[in-house]
Tab-separated table of C-alpha atoms in Angstrom:
chain	number	residue	atom	x	y	z
A	288	MET	CA	-51.420	-75.635	99.712
A	289	THR	CA	-50.518	-74.857	96.320
A	290	ALA	CA	-49.468	-71.170	96.343
A	291	LYS	CA	-45.653	-70.674	96.720
A	292	LYS	CA	-44.788	-70.638	100.337
A	293	VAL	CA	-42.987	-67.718	101.798
A	294	ALA	CA	-40.248	-68.115	104.414
A	295	ILE	CA	-38.560	-65.630	106.893
A	296	VAL	CA	-35.581	-66.745	107.954
A	297	THR	CA	-33.736	-64.283	110.732
A	298	GLY	CA	-29.946	-63.899	111.311
A	299	ALA	CA	-29.477	-65.015	107.565
A	300	ALA	CA	-26.855	-62.932	106.626
A	301	ARG	CA	-24.280	-65.559	107.226
A	302	GLY	CA	-23.885	-69.093	108.973
A	303	ILE	CA	-26.392	-70.941	109.733
A	304	GLY	CA	-29.300	-68.533	108.527
A	305	ALA	CA	-27.947	-68.173	105.369
A	306	ALA	CA	-27.357	-71.949	104.760
A	307	VAL	CA	-31.156	-72.583	105.889
A	308	ALA	CA	-32.204	-69.599	103.427
A	309	LYS	CA	-30.766	-71.163	100.516
A	310	ARG	CA	-32.048	-74.817	101.506
A	311	LEU	CA	-35.464	-73.302	101.762
A	312	ALA	CA	-34.924	-71.298	98.649
A	313	SER	CA	-34.115	-74.472	96.960
A	314	ASP	CA	-36.973	-76.357	98.177
A	315	GLY	CA	-38.928	-73.831	96.376
A	316	MET	CA	-40.080	-71.441	98.744
A	317	ALA	CA	-39.680	-67.124	98.363
A	318	VAL	CA	-37.354	-66.411	100.949
A	319	ALA	CA	-37.173	-63.152	103.205
A	320	VAL	CA	-33.730	-62.972	104.058
A	321	LEU	CA	-33.572	-61.028	107.484
A	322	ASP	CA	-30.810	-59.641	109.436
A	323	LEU	CA	-29.757	-56.477	111.123
A	324	ASN	CA	-28.897	-54.494	108.036
A	325	ALA	CA	-30.397	-55.252	105.016
A	326	GLU	CA	-27.041	-54.625	103.203
A	327	SER	CA	-25.228	-57.531	105.323
A	328	CYS	CA	-27.970	-60.097	103.491
A	329	GLU	CA	-27.187	-59.339	99.840
A	330	GLY	CA	-24.869	-61.803	99.538
A	331	THR	CA	-27.236	-64.594	100.506
A	332	VAL	CA	-29.593	-62.921	98.244
A	333	ALA	CA	-27.520	-62.823	95.322
A	334	ALA	CA	-26.614	-66.530	95.819
A	335	ILE	CA	-30.413	-67.472	95.928
A	336	ASN	CA	-31.350	-65.605	92.925
A	337	GLU	CA	-28.517	-66.810	90.750
A	338	ALA	CA	-29.341	-70.255	91.621
A	339	GLY	CA	-33.042	-69.340	90.006
A	340	GLY	CA	-34.898	-68.913	93.685
A	341	LYS	CA	-36.201	-66.100	94.771
A	342	ALA	CA	-35.296	-63.601	97.764
A	343	ILE	CA	-35.057	-60.153	99.127
A	344	ALA	CA	-33.337	-58.591	101.580
A	345	VAL	CA	-34.917	-57.175	104.815
A	346	GLY	CA	-33.127	-55.195	107.759
A	347	ALA	CA	-34.755	-55.397	111.182
A	348	ASP	CA	-33.725	-55.407	114.763
A	349	VAL	CA	-35.891	-58.438	115.817
A	350	SER	CA	-35.714	-57.419	119.505
A	351	ASN	CA	-37.789	-54.344	118.672
A	352	GLU	CA	-41.491	-54.543	117.969
A	353	GLU	CA	-41.886	-51.708	115.668
A	354	SER	CA	-39.135	-52.839	113.576
A	355	VAL	CA	-40.223	-56.243	113.460
A	356	ALA	CA	-43.913	-55.247	112.579
A	357	ALA	CA	-42.412	-53.136	109.682
A	358	ALA	CA	-40.435	-55.917	108.415
A	359	VAL	CA	-43.060	-58.189	108.258
A	360	GLU	CA	-45.551	-55.766	106.319
A	361	LYS	CA	-42.392	-55.389	103.853
A	362	VAL	CA	-42.339	-59.299	103.455
A	363	VAL	CA	-46.222	-59.599	102.771
A	364	ALA	CA	-46.106	-56.707	100.542
A	365	GLU	CA	-43.143	-57.947	98.259
A	366	LEU	CA	-43.591	-61.695	98.746
A	367	GLY	CA	-46.936	-62.589	100.462
A	368	GLY	CA	-48.011	-63.796	103.586
A	369	PRO	CA	-45.300	-65.881	105.660
A	370	THR	CA	-46.083	-69.271	106.345
A	371	VAL	CA	-42.715	-70.650	107.433
A	372	LEU	CA	-40.723	-68.882	109.875
A	373	ILE	CA	-37.070	-69.739	111.314
A	374	ASN	CA	-35.811	-67.840	114.174
A	375	ASN	CA	-32.247	-68.194	113.803
A	376	ALA	CA	-30.930	-64.956	114.919
A	377	GLY	CA	-28.622	-64.653	117.999
A	378	ILE	CA	-25.811	-63.212	119.383
A	379	ILE	CA	-23.219	-64.216	122.307
A	380	ARG	CA	-21.921	-62.323	125.015
A	381	ASP	CA	-20.113	-64.947	127.025
A	382	ASN	CA	-18.779	-64.384	130.315
A	383	MET	CA	-18.590	-66.157	133.441
A	384	LEU	CA	-21.430	-65.282	135.835
A	385	PHE	CA	-19.623	-62.921	138.450
A	386	LYS	CA	-18.316	-60.903	135.446
A	387	MET	CA	-21.103	-61.124	133.195
A	388	THR	CA	-23.132	-57.614	133.063
A	389	VAL	CA	-26.734	-57.015	133.040
A	390	ASP	CA	-26.296	-55.658	129.427
A	391	ASP	CA	-24.801	-58.675	128.556
A	392	TRP	CA	-27.622	-60.521	129.693
A	393	ASP	CA	-30.385	-58.701	128.474
A	394	ALA	CA	-28.995	-58.574	124.846
A	395	VAL	CA	-28.867	-61.905	124.491
A	396	MET	CA	-32.125	-62.272	125.971
A	397	GLY	CA	-33.625	-59.905	123.688
A	398	VAL	CA	-32.176	-60.938	120.379
A	399	HIS	CA	-33.004	-64.906	121.166
A	400	LEU	CA	-36.245	-64.860	123.576
A	401	ARG	CA	-37.761	-61.529	122.610
A	402	GLY	CA	-36.854	-61.695	119.019
A	403	ALA	CA	-38.453	-65.316	118.785
A	404	PHE	CA	-41.354	-64.087	120.364
A	405	LEU	CA	-41.674	-60.818	118.332
A	406	MET	CA	-41.376	-62.611	114.992
A	407	SER	CA	-43.686	-65.542	115.920
A	408	LYS	CA	-46.266	-63.170	116.986
A	409	ALA	CA	-45.994	-61.045	114.015
A	410	CYS	CA	-45.948	-64.274	111.632
A	411	GLN	CA	-48.835	-66.616	113.113
A	412	LYS	CA	-51.593	-64.382	111.925
A	413	HIS	CA	-50.760	-65.244	108.601
A	414	MET	CA	-50.112	-68.891	109.187
A	415	VAL	CA	-53.639	-69.113	110.830
A	416	ASP	CA	-55.068	-67.313	108.119
A	417	ALA	CA	-53.555	-69.762	105.640
A	418	GLY	CA	-54.451	-72.648	107.641
A	419	TRP	CA	-50.537	-73.901	107.390
A	420	GLY	CA	-47.789	-73.081	108.796
A	421	ARG	CA	-44.296	-73.749	110.159
A	422	ILE	CA	-41.932	-72.189	112.900
A	423	VAL	CA	-38.597	-73.623	113.566
A	424	ASN	CA	-36.524	-72.053	116.535
A	425	LEU	CA	-32.799	-72.290	116.977
A	426	SER	CA	-32.005	-73.763	120.130
A	427	SER	CA	-28.343	-75.242	121.223
A	428	THR	CA	-26.732	-77.807	123.263
A	429	SER	CA	-26.126	-75.316	125.135
A	430	ALA	CA	-29.518	-75.060	126.874
A	431	LEU	CA	-28.186	-78.340	128.701
A	432	GLY	CA	-25.432	-75.904	130.481
A	433	ASN	CA	-22.336	-74.360	129.021
A	434	ARG	CA	-19.525	-72.878	131.484
A	435	GLY	CA	-19.096	-69.005	130.680
A	436	GLN	CA	-23.041	-68.718	129.074
A	437	ALA	CA	-25.319	-68.540	131.692
A	438	ASN	CA	-27.473	-66.158	129.562
A	439	TYR	CA	-26.968	-67.785	126.353
A	440	SER	CA	-28.164	-71.137	128.063
A	441	ALA	CA	-30.934	-69.807	129.564
A	442	ALA	CA	-32.057	-68.052	126.352
A	443	LYS	CA	-31.457	-71.262	124.447
A	444	ALA	CA	-33.223	-73.471	127.154
A	445	GLY	CA	-36.025	-70.983	126.843
A	446	MET	CA	-36.388	-71.249	123.076
A	447	GLN	CA	-37.504	-74.930	123.864
A	448	GLY	CA	-40.149	-74.103	126.555
A	449	PHE	CA	-41.189	-71.376	123.951
A	450	THR	CA	-41.388	-74.040	121.205
A	451	LYS	CA	-43.488	-76.228	123.109
A	452	THR	CA	-46.053	-73.877	124.197
A	453	LEU	CA	-46.447	-72.700	120.412
A	454	ALA	CA	-46.860	-76.096	119.431
A	455	ILE	CA	-49.920	-76.437	121.874
A	456	GLU	CA	-51.474	-72.978	120.803
A	457	LEU	CA	-51.123	-73.023	117.375
A	458	GLY	CA	-51.279	-76.827	116.316
A	459	LYS	CA	-55.261	-76.868	115.803
A	460	PHE	CA	-54.707	-74.166	113.310
A	461	GLY	CA	-52.481	-76.450	111.043
A	462	VAL	CA	-49.096	-74.819	112.493
A	463	THR	CA	-46.484	-76.977	114.022
A	464	ALA	CA	-43.305	-75.443	115.905
A	465	ASN	CA	-40.246	-77.223	116.498
A	466	ALA	CA	-36.612	-76.656	117.538
A	467	ILE	CA	-33.256	-77.366	116.611
A	468	ALA	CA	-30.572	-77.708	118.891
A	469	PRO	CA	-26.981	-77.495	117.238
A	470	GLY	CA	-23.986	-78.821	118.611
A	471	PHE	CA	-20.453	-77.332	117.057
A	472	ILE	CA	-21.585	-76.007	113.860
A	473	GLU	CA	-18.269	-74.337	112.102
A	474	THR	CA	-19.213	-70.548	111.715
A	475	GLU	CA	-18.028	-67.135	112.317
A	476	MET	CA	-19.539	-67.347	116.127
A	477	THR	CA	-17.458	-70.658	116.819
A	478	ALA	CA	-14.392	-69.056	115.023
A	479	ALA	CA	-14.733	-66.083	117.361
A	480	THR	CA	-15.045	-68.373	120.439
A	481	ALA	CA	-11.948	-70.003	119.591
A	482	ALA	CA	-10.274	-66.500	119.316
A	483	ARG	CA	-11.383	-65.394	122.776
A	484	MET	CA	-10.097	-68.488	124.074
A	485	GLY	CA	-7.033	-67.890	122.365
A	486	VAL	CA	-6.654	-71.050	120.335
A	487	GLU	CA	-6.118	-71.506	116.622
A	488	PHE	CA	-9.584	-72.258	115.118
A	489	GLU	CA	-8.297	-75.353	113.227
A	490	GLU	CA	-6.917	-76.754	116.549
A	491	PHE	CA	-10.316	-75.932	118.104
A	492	LYS	CA	-12.234	-77.700	115.468
A	493	LYS	CA	-9.807	-80.652	115.662
A	494	PHE	CA	-10.296	-80.905	119.645
A	495	SER	CA	-14.083	-80.814	119.478
A	496	ALA	CA	-14.432	-83.299	116.517
A	497	ALA	CA	-12.535	-85.851	119.029
A	498	GLN	CA	-15.372	-85.330	121.539
A	499	ILE	CA	-18.050	-85.999	119.059
A	500	PRO	CA	-19.122	-89.519	118.009
A	501	VAL	CA	-19.354	-88.842	114.144
A	502	ASN	CA	-15.763	-87.905	114.376
A	503	ARG	CA	-16.531	-84.207	112.682
A	504	VAL	CA	-17.766	-80.870	113.418
A	505	GLY	CA	-21.283	-79.814	112.019
A	506	ALA	CA	-21.620	-77.544	108.997
A	507	PRO	CA	-24.283	-75.113	108.639
A	508	GLU	CA	-25.574	-77.481	106.084
A	509	ASP	CA	-26.401	-79.943	108.625
A	510	ILE	CA	-28.616	-77.458	110.338
A	511	ALA	CA	-30.345	-76.654	106.863
A	512	HIS	CA	-31.416	-80.275	106.011
A	513	THR	CA	-33.131	-80.484	109.429
A	514	ALA	CA	-35.003	-77.097	109.170
A	515	SER	CA	-35.964	-78.344	105.365
A	516	PHE	CA	-37.425	-81.166	107.030
A	517	PHE	CA	-39.545	-79.387	109.714
A	518	ALA	CA	-40.702	-76.656	107.100
A	519	SER	CA	-42.022	-79.491	104.811
A	520	GLU	CA	-45.597	-80.859	103.950
A	521	GLY	CA	-44.381	-84.018	105.541
A	522	ALA	CA	-43.605	-82.981	108.782
A	523	GLY	CA	-47.016	-81.851	109.417
A	524	PHE	CA	-47.456	-84.648	112.565
A	525	VAL	CA	-44.394	-83.520	113.763
A	526	SER	CA	-44.768	-80.626	116.611
A	527	GLY	CA	-43.184	-79.653	119.741
A	528	GLN	CA	-40.325	-81.630	119.376
A	529	VAL	CA	-36.446	-80.495	119.959
A	530	VAL	CA	-34.067	-82.268	117.730
A	531	TYR	CA	-30.216	-82.047	118.903
A	532	VAL	CA	-28.432	-81.790	115.459
A	533	ALA	CA	-24.920	-82.436	117.278
A	534	GLY	CA	-23.253	-85.644	115.560
A	535	GLY	CA	-24.140	-87.821	118.552
A	536	PRO	CA	-26.785	-88.221	121.635
A	537	LYS	CA	-27.283	-85.452	123.883
A	538	ASP	CA	-29.579	-85.706	127.198
């Protein structure tokens, strides 16, 4: 492919999504920065454009089929057909099983799994038409199980099975699918987790770093580097893989 690649990054207003969007833009891609509200994406878009890249803000609810269809149509009209998709959008509704509500369960499943399914389904036809595509799904070390996260853990484990199936189905069309499973990454989400636990964030990070072999917590850029590799031309023979970016080995 010689034409400029078009990427969609969901949940890209901040945190990991924003870092991935900026990295893909620096790699030379035109990037659709997608989040629930387009206004929240303006900071990421401005940073990309100011650095000489090309980006647009797109507002969409990834769990809503009509919203996803409209968002992808907007991207096609303004940037071209998307051939790189990063399914990063996610929420947490942590609670112990006996306290977790059905709404807590459904909300997390809706954004993570339904969202990844709808976005992938809407984008894959553009990838198949181009004969080239990259889908990168965000899983988590929580896929291995994590207290108080029955919903999130199940969703993130589901992302891995979803990824492997996409790899099998889409490979013959030149489309790869891989997953990144981050460990502790310093974001607003982990800060919120510390707040719910009643722990100062700096102490939370210090405690967490002591449990990690590389002796530090992760940064959004750590995930962006891995996403950049999966989205690259050179990763065409890597598909259906789950890489734990967690500062050490995970089972």
